[in-house]
Structure formats: structure tokens, C-alpha cells
Tab-separated table of C-alpha atoms in Angstrom:
chain	number	residue	atom	x	y	z
T	140	MET	CA	0.000	0.000	0.000
T	141	LEU	CA	0.963	3.632	-0.547
T	142	HIS	CA	0.047	6.592	1.642
T	143	LEU	CA	-0.697	9.871	-0.138
T	144	ARG	CA	-0.547	13.185	1.698
T	145	LEU	CA	-1.932	16.014	-0.416
T	146	ILE	CA	-2.217	19.751	0.060
T	147	SER	CA	-5.072	21.008	-2.067
T	148	PRO	CA	-6.345	24.565	-2.613
T	149	ALA	CA	-9.747	24.847	-0.972
T	150	GLU	CA	-11.505	25.412	-4.289
T	151	ARG	CA	-10.037	22.199	-5.745
T	152	THR	CA	-10.545	19.898	-2.762
T	153	ASP	CA	-13.947	18.575	-3.830
T	154	GLU	CA	-12.518	17.675	-7.239
T	155	VAL	CA	-9.536	15.955	-5.629
T	156	VAL	CA	-11.813	13.988	-3.297
T	157	ARG	CA	-14.052	12.885	-6.186
T	158	LEU	CA	-10.987	11.719	-8.082
T	159	ILE	CA	-9.763	9.669	-5.123
T	160	GLU	CA	-13.197	8.172	-4.477
T	161	GLY	CA	-13.510	7.262	-8.156
T	162	THR	CA	-10.164	5.469	-8.272
T	163	VAL	CA	-10.404	1.734	-7.686
T	164	GLY	CA	-8.002	0.614	-4.950
T	165	THR	CA	-8.196	3.650	-2.640
T	166	THR	CA	-9.303	3.748	0.987
T	167	HIS	CA	-8.816	5.540	4.323
T	168	LEU	CA	-9.705	8.931	2.864
T	169	ALA	CA	-9.412	11.843	5.290
T	170	VAL	CA	-9.858	15.580	4.729
T	171	ILE	CA	-8.819	18.286	7.195
T	172	ALA	CA	-10.141	21.606	5.957
T	173	GLY	CA	-7.819	24.607	6.260
T	174	ALA	CA	-5.012	22.601	7.914
T	175	ALA	CA	-2.286	23.611	5.455
T	176	ARG	CA	-0.494	26.948	5.810
T	177	GLU	CA	2.274	26.827	3.200
T	178	PRO	CA	0.846	26.518	0.663
T	179	ALA	CA	-2.545	27.409	2.085
T	180	GLY	CA	-5.264	24.838	1.591
T	181	ASP	CA	-6.800	21.621	2.824
T	182	LEU	CA	-4.942	18.503	3.899
T	183	VAL	CA	-6.154	15.384	2.088
T	184	MET	CA	-4.838	11.931	2.976
T	185	CYS	CA	-5.613	8.490	1.642
T	186	ASP	CA	-4.144	5.038	1.135
T	187	VAL	CA	-3.998	3.423	-2.280
T	188	ALA	CA	-2.959	-0.009	-3.518
T	189	ARG	CA	0.435	0.141	-5.217
T	190	GLU	CA	-1.009	-1.186	-8.469
T	191	ALA	CA	-3.420	1.788	-8.586
T	192	GLY	CA	-0.895	4.340	-7.362
T	193	ASP	CA	0.524	5.448	-10.708
T	194	THR	CA	-2.928	6.075	-12.172
T	195	LEU	CA	-3.990	8.189	-9.203
T	196	ILE	CA	-0.749	10.174	-9.051
T	197	THR	CA	-0.890	10.884	-12.778
T	198	SER	CA	-4.500	12.074	-12.467
T	199	LEU	CA	-3.609	14.351	-9.549
T	200	ARG	CA	-0.816	15.889	-11.598
T	201	HIS	CA	-3.263	16.478	-14.448
T	202	LEU	CA	-5.309	18.514	-11.970
T	203	GLY	CA	-2.218	20.657	-11.402
T	204	LEU	CA	-1.957	19.694	-7.753
T	205	ASP	CA	1.830	19.489	-7.972
T	206	ASP	CA	1.836	23.184	-8.989
T	207	THR	CA	-0.874	24.633	-6.745
T	208	GLY	CA	-0.390	22.328	-3.759
T	209	SER	CA	1.725	19.253	-3.112
T	210	ILE	CA	1.745	15.473	-3.557
T	211	SER	CA	3.717	13.319	-1.120
T	212	VAL	CA	3.876	9.538	-1.380
T	213	ASP	CA	5.152	7.072	1.229
T	214	SER	CA	5.283	3.289	1.170
T	215	ILE	CA	3.380	1.520	3.936
T	216	ASP	CA	5.135	-1.538	5.305
T	217	LEU	CA	2.198	-2.762	7.377
T	218	THR	CA	-1.515	-2.001	7.259
T	219	LEU	CA	-4.011	-3.882	9.418
T	220	SER	CA	-7.330	-3.022	7.845
T	221	ARG	CA	-10.084	-4.936	6.087
T	222	ARG	CA	-10.691	-1.893	3.881
T	223	ALA	CA	-7.050	-1.907	2.827
T	224	ASP	CA	-7.265	-5.620	2.010
T	225	LYS	CA	-10.361	-4.962	-0.092
T	226	ALA	CA	-8.683	-2.067	-1.889
T	227	GLU	CA	-5.757	-4.282	-2.842
T	228	ARG	CA	-8.110	-7.011	-4.083
T	229	ASP	CA	-10.128	-4.540	-6.161
T	230	ALA	CA	-7.138	-2.816	-7.750
T	231	PRO	CA	-6.234	-4.173	-11.195
T	232	GLY	CA	-3.026	-6.170	-11.574
T	233	GLU	CA	-0.483	-7.269	-8.997
T	234	ALA	CA	1.467	-4.955	-6.700
T	235	ALA	CA	4.782	-6.622	-7.572
T	236	ASP	CA	4.263	-5.829	-11.268
T	237	ALA	CA	3.230	-2.200	-10.789
T	238	VAL	CA	5.598	0.561	-11.882
T	239	LEU	CA	5.365	3.962	-10.204
T	240	TRP	CA	6.800	6.032	-13.022
T	241	GLU	CA	7.015	9.272	-11.067
T	242	GLU	CA	8.832	7.490	-8.231
T	243	LEU	CA	11.203	5.818	-10.705
T	244	THR	CA	11.933	9.107	-12.445
T	245	GLU	CA	12.613	10.852	-9.155
T	246	ALA	CA	14.832	8.043	-7.873
T	247	THR	CA	16.920	7.866	-11.034
T	248	HIS	CA	17.125	11.664	-11.097
T	249	GLU	CA	18.739	11.643	-7.663
T	250	GLU	CA	21.011	8.692	-8.409
T	251	SER	CA	22.211	10.209	-11.688
T	252	THR	CA	23.115	13.620	-10.307
T	253	LEU	CA	26.794	14.460	-10.652
T	254	SER	CA	27.830	15.236	-7.081
T	255	VAL	CA	30.942	15.114	-4.950
T	256	THR	CA	29.620	12.001	-3.203
T	257	TYR	CA	28.948	10.211	-6.498
T	258	VAL	CA	32.426	11.010	-7.848
T	259	ALA	CA	33.990	9.986	-4.531
T	260	PHE	CA	32.265	6.585	-4.545
T	261	ILE	CA	33.096	5.754	-8.150
T	262	THR	CA	36.690	6.918	-7.660
T	263	LEU	CA	37.153	4.863	-4.510
T	264	ALA	CA	35.597	1.837	-6.211
T	265	THR	CA	37.977	2.193	-9.158
T	266	MET	CA	40.997	2.519	-6.868
T	267	ILE	CA	39.945	-0.585	-4.931
T	268	ALA	CA	39.552	-2.436	-8.215
T	269	ALA	CA	43.022	-1.230	-9.252
T	270	CYS	CA	44.466	-2.941	-6.194
T	271	GLY	CA	42.470	-6.023	-7.114
T	272	VAL	CA	43.786	-6.265	-10.675
T	273	VAL	CA	47.404	-5.714	-9.622
T	274	LEU	CA	47.157	-8.258	-6.814
T	275	ASP	CA	44.946	-10.559	-8.902
T	276	ASN	CA	42.545	-10.582	-5.953
T	277	ALA	CA	38.960	-11.518	-6.818
T	278	VAL	CA	37.680	-10.408	-3.391
T	279	LEU	CA	38.807	-6.833	-4.019
T	280	ILE	CA	37.221	-6.921	-7.468
T	281	VAL	CA	33.874	-7.996	-6.020
T	282	GLY	CA	34.134	-5.351	-3.303
T	283	ALA	CA	34.823	-2.656	-5.883
T	284	MET	CA	31.809	-3.770	-7.917
T	285	ALA	CA	29.562	-3.446	-4.870
T	286	VAL	CA	30.869	0.054	-4.027
T	287	GLY	CA	30.484	1.450	-7.561
T	288	PRO	CA	27.404	3.711	-8.004
T	289	GLU	CA	27.308	3.600	-11.804
T	290	PHE	CA	23.969	1.757	-12.071
T	291	GLY	CA	22.134	4.949	-11.040
T	292	PRO	CA	23.040	6.919	-14.180
T	293	LEU	CA	22.539	3.825	-16.342
T	294	ALA	CA	19.008	3.439	-14.954
T	295	GLY	CA	18.513	7.156	-15.507
T	296	ILE	CA	19.340	6.788	-19.206
T	297	CYS	CA	16.897	3.883	-19.565
T	298	THR	CA	14.124	5.800	-17.798
T	299	ALA	CA	14.788	8.924	-19.829
T	300	VAL	CA	14.545	7.014	-23.110
T	301	VAL	CA	11.261	5.305	-22.205
T	302	ARG	CA	9.682	8.420	-20.692
T	303	ARG	CA	11.195	10.772	-23.265
T	304	ARG	CA	12.934	12.990	-20.752
T	305	PRO	CA	15.942	14.522	-22.567
T	306	ARG	CA	17.078	16.467	-19.499
T	307	LEU	CA	17.292	13.312	-17.409
T	308	ALA	CA	19.190	11.604	-20.234
T	309	LEU	CA	21.739	14.416	-20.465
T	310	ARG	CA	22.137	14.493	-16.687
T	311	SER	CA	22.699	10.739	-16.566
T	312	VAL	CA	25.171	10.662	-19.462
T	313	ASN	CA	27.063	13.569	-17.925
T	314	ALA	CA	27.304	11.811	-14.545
T	315	LEU	CA	28.437	8.591	-16.213
T	316	LEU	CA	31.111	10.144	-18.439
T	317	VAL	CA	32.471	12.649	-15.951
T	318	GLY	CA	32.391	10.111	-13.129
T	319	PHE	CA	34.352	7.457	-14.996
T	320	ALA	CA	36.763	10.009	-16.476
T	321	ALA	CA	37.542	11.463	-13.044
T	322	ALA	CA	37.831	8.017	-11.458
T	323	MET	CA	40.206	6.738	-14.125
T	324	ALA	CA	42.348	9.893	-14.030
T	325	VAL	CA	42.732	9.635	-10.257
T	326	THR	CA	43.453	5.908	-10.556
T	327	VAL	CA	46.259	6.594	-13.057
T	328	CYS	CA	47.863	8.969	-10.537
T	329	PHE	CA	47.231	6.438	-7.759
T	330	THR	CA	48.945	3.722	-9.805
T	331	LEU	CA	52.016	5.882	-10.449
T	332	PHE	CA	52.214	6.745	-6.745
T	333	MET	CA	51.935	3.095	-5.719
T	334	ASP	CA	54.605	2.206	-8.272
T	335	VAL	CA	56.990	4.784	-6.832
T	336	THR	CA	56.457	3.377	-3.344
T	337	GLY	CA	57.130	-0.139	-4.663
T	338	LEU	CA	53.645	-1.456	-3.844
T	339	PHE	CA	52.628	-1.757	-7.511
T	340	HIS	CA	54.821	-3.186	-10.250
T	341	ARG	CA	54.260	-3.552	-13.985
T	342	SER	CA	55.197	-7.220	-13.877
T	343	ALA	CA	52.066	-7.942	-11.820
T	344	LEU	CA	49.915	-6.462	-14.578
T	345	VAL	CA	51.443	-8.383	-17.490
T	346	GLY	CA	51.983	-11.641	-15.627
T	347	PRO	CA	49.477	-14.494	-15.336
T	348	ARG	CA	46.210	-13.338	-13.738
T	349	PRO	CA	43.803	-16.262	-13.518
T	350	ASN	CA	41.373	-14.420	-11.215
T	351	THR	CA	41.154	-11.022	-12.927
T	352	GLY	CA	42.305	-11.542	-16.506
T	353	PHE	CA	38.703	-11.435	-17.705
T	354	VAL	CA	38.436	-7.675	-17.143
T	355	TYR	CA	40.485	-6.883	-20.261
T	356	ALA	CA	39.304	-9.811	-22.396
T	357	PRO	CA	35.746	-9.041	-23.551
T	358	ASP	CA	33.756	-11.794	-25.230
T	359	ALA	CA	30.169	-12.721	-26.025
T	360	PHE	CA	29.481	-13.679	-22.415
T	361	SER	CA	30.438	-10.170	-21.279
T	362	PHE	CA	27.544	-8.736	-23.273
T	363	ILE	CA	25.147	-11.526	-22.305
T	364	VAL	CA	25.839	-11.048	-18.592
T	365	ALA	CA	25.432	-7.283	-19.007
T	366	LEU	CA	22.029	-7.836	-20.639
T	367	LEU	CA	20.876	-10.140	-17.850
T	368	ALA	CA	22.162	-7.751	-15.191
T	369	GLY	CA	20.385	-4.845	-16.871
T	370	VAL	CA	17.077	-6.702	-16.751
T	371	ALA	CA	17.575	-7.738	-13.109
T	372	GLY	CA	18.634	-4.250	-12.047
T	373	THR	CA	15.680	-2.590	-13.738
T	374	LEU	CA	13.216	-5.041	-12.187
T	375	SER	CA	14.745	-4.436	-8.756
T	376	LEU	CA	14.135	-0.701	-9.136
T	377	THR	CA	10.591	-0.902	-10.433
T	378	SER	CA	9.491	-3.541	-7.925
T	379	ALA	CA	11.185	-1.777	-4.969
T	380	LYS	CA	13.375	-4.825	-4.335
T	381	SER	CA	16.585	-2.815	-3.968
T	382	GLY	CA	18.451	-5.721	-2.372
T	383	ALA	CA	18.838	-7.270	-5.820
T	384	LEU	CA	20.949	-4.309	-6.937
T	385	VAL	CA	23.904	-5.646	-4.973
T	386	GLY	CA	23.828	-8.820	-7.037
T	387	VAL	CA	23.569	-6.752	-10.208
T	388	ALA	CA	26.558	-4.636	-9.193
T	389	ILE	CA	28.829	-7.624	-8.664
T	390	SER	CA	27.798	-9.375	-11.878
T	391	VAL	CA	29.137	-6.803	-14.349
T	392	THR	CA	32.699	-5.622	-14.826
T	393	THR	CA	32.256	-1.892	-15.385
T	394	VAL	CA	34.374	-0.601	-12.502
T	395	PRO	CA	37.051	-3.349	-12.730
T	396	ALA	CA	37.386	-2.729	-16.470
T	397	ALA	CA	37.801	1.012	-15.881
T	398	ALA	CA	40.388	0.304	-13.181
T	399	ASN	CA	42.359	-2.091	-15.378
T	400	ALA	CA	42.302	0.438	-18.216
T	401	ALA	CA	43.664	3.123	-15.883
T	402	VAL	CA	46.445	0.895	-14.501
T	403	ALA	CA	47.386	-0.292	-17.984
T	404	LEU	CA	47.415	3.307	-19.219
T	405	ALA	CA	49.744	4.301	-16.388
T	406	TYR	CA	52.177	1.555	-17.423
T	407	GLY	CA	51.781	2.183	-21.161
T	408	ASP	CA	50.199	-1.213	-21.852
T	409	THR	CA	48.109	-0.398	-24.940
T	410	PRO	CA	46.547	-3.862	-25.535
T	411	GLN	CA	45.185	-4.063	-21.991
T	412	THR	CA	44.007	-0.446	-22.117
T	413	VAL	CA	42.088	-1.093	-25.331
T	414	GLY	CA	40.711	-4.443	-24.143
T	415	SER	CA	39.565	-3.014	-20.810
T	416	THR	CA	37.915	-0.048	-22.520
T	417	GLU	CA	36.061	-2.403	-24.850
T	418	GLN	CA	34.938	-4.437	-21.850
T	419	LEU	CA	33.695	-1.264	-20.125
T	420	LEU	CA	31.762	-0.038	-23.173
T	421	LEU	CA	30.331	-3.505	-23.816
T	422	ASN	CA	28.969	-3.721	-20.278
T	423	LEU	CA	27.563	-0.191	-20.277
T	424	SER	CA	25.806	-0.636	-23.623
T	425	GLY	CA	24.402	-4.033	-22.596
T	426	ILE	CA	22.922	-2.687	-19.377
T	427	VAL	CA	21.360	0.346	-21.096
T	428	LEU	CA	19.887	-1.774	-23.891
T	429	ALA	CA	18.446	-4.369	-21.524
T	430	GLY	CA	17.131	-1.756	-19.085
T	431	THR	CA	15.399	0.222	-21.811
T	432	LEU	CA	13.785	-2.884	-23.312
T	433	THR	CA	12.683	-4.057	-19.848
T	434	LEU	CA	11.015	-0.756	-18.998
T	435	SER	CA	9.332	-0.645	-22.396
T	436	ALA	CA	8.017	-4.185	-21.940
T	437	GLN	CA	6.786	-3.387	-18.429
T	438	LYS	CA	4.978	-0.326	-19.706
T	439	VAL	CA	3.161	-2.276	-22.413
T	440	LEU	CA	2.365	-5.309	-20.260
T	441	TRP	CA	1.105	-3.226	-17.342
T	442	LYS	CA	-1.164	-1.211	-19.623
T	443	ARG	CA	-2.634	-4.453	-20.997
T	444	GLN	CA	-3.055	-5.870	-17.515
T	445	GLN	CA	-4.979	-2.808	-16.344
T	446	GLN	CA	-7.313	-3.031	-19.335
T	447	ARG	CA	-8.400	-6.534	-18.377
T	448	PRO	CA	-11.844	-6.772	-16.701
């Protein structure tokens, strides 16, 4: 269930209430006249089944409530109410299949914003992965994958394409390109520093690396895994099962490939630099393609499901 807290101008409250009452899957409607001060208006609250949430939110935006008042949405972890149970039964479709497009757009907007924190995380992840490729340590590689925040901008690109939001697309691409460029530049300097201190050595990069050699050797499976991870990651976002994102992060080699490219560049190893860059681009393109197709399929399937009697 979702809880909606609305601030409505007094002259629009009756229309808002009629809209809520006419939406299948809503319950627990409450109106407190004149309760809101900024902006001035009435406070309207209700609960709605997740599968009916996107329809109601879209309708409220069509009324201009996001401009003249406000729309706040919270997820309810537990509701003990027969009316709530009935609302969920009456709502079309299944809650697990429902996509809250406004929530997804807002989430990907935040995750794809180029910020100091975002750059810090992707840089630290790339530096950890650099230690992993030099030491041929799979544990460090997995850790770096989990730390990397690059799935946010990738999801932002997918959402922007499906929802036709060019600003979100530009923001996401900018965060992705600038983030990786900054991370790789810092990792090159980090590699040179570690080499001077004797902790890194070129021989470790060119020698046998059974645990991490895959990061600069792209093949068909690299793209296939990226496609599968893109589907899983997108489903985890739209179904609010964020725990699956950790598994997605450690199944693709974006950050390790960027790290290996940076280390190889520092040592002047052109073949590994090129191979790692190809691996990075292959993974990024696979995730974006799969994510976009998944969102498009969800949009079509959910629309069909809601049209069923």
C-alpha cells in the first residue's frame, strides 16, 4: 500500500476527493479543511494499492496539484485493515508488477546527479579495483563492484529514453562520463604513486592473472551477462526490491574494467588499455539496452493488464 498526503487549494478539494473516491483501490480517505499553511489549503490523505498508485498520481498531476499544492507519497510496510485488504483485491493487476513512473523518475534523477559524493564513490571503487587487478585478488574486485554507483546513471538513461525525458538523459550521461573520467584519471595517478612506493609493479599487470584476466578480455558472455544484469537491475528498481541491486553490481565488470584500463594506461600497456575499454563499453551498452527494453516491456504489459476486466 501507498500513503498519499496532499495539500489542495480549498476550491479544488472537492474535485480531488471525487478523483480519489472514483479510483479503484483507494481507501482511508481523510480531509482536514484549512489545515495547510504553506501553501494554504486543505490537507487530504488516503491510502492506495500500489497497483493503482501510478494512475492516481498521474491524475492528480493532471489537476495541477503538484503546482498549486503538493503530492507526497510514502510506502506503507504494514496495514491492518479490512478496507485496505479490499482495496488491494479490487485494484487491477499485482502490486509486484506495478511501476510507479514518477517514483522511478525521481529516484533515477537523484542517483544520476553528478555530485561530490557520487564522484567519490566511483573513484574509490575504481581505486579498490586497481588494487584487485594488480594483486589478482577476486575479493577486491567484487568489493569494488559493490561500491560502484554507476547503475544509477545507467538506470537514468533507460528511464529517460522510455519516458522521453531529454534532461534526465543528459544528466545521466554527464554523470556517467564525468564520473568514470575522473575516477580513471585519479586511478592513473594512484597507480604511479603506488609504483613509486614499490607497492605496484608492472610485472604484476602483465603476468598471469587467472582471477582477474577477464576484465580486459571481452567476449560474447560479457555482453550476455550485461544484458541479464540490466534486466535484473531494472526489475529491482521498479518492484522496490533494492536488495537485488547488490547482485547486479557484482555481476558486471564496469568498474574493474575502468580500473584495469587506468592501470594499464599508467604503465603504457596499450593492448590491456584497449581491451579493458572495450569491456567497459560492452557492459555499459548491454545494461542500457536491456534496461530500456525491460522498462518498455513493463509499460506495455502493465497497460494491458490494467485493461483486463
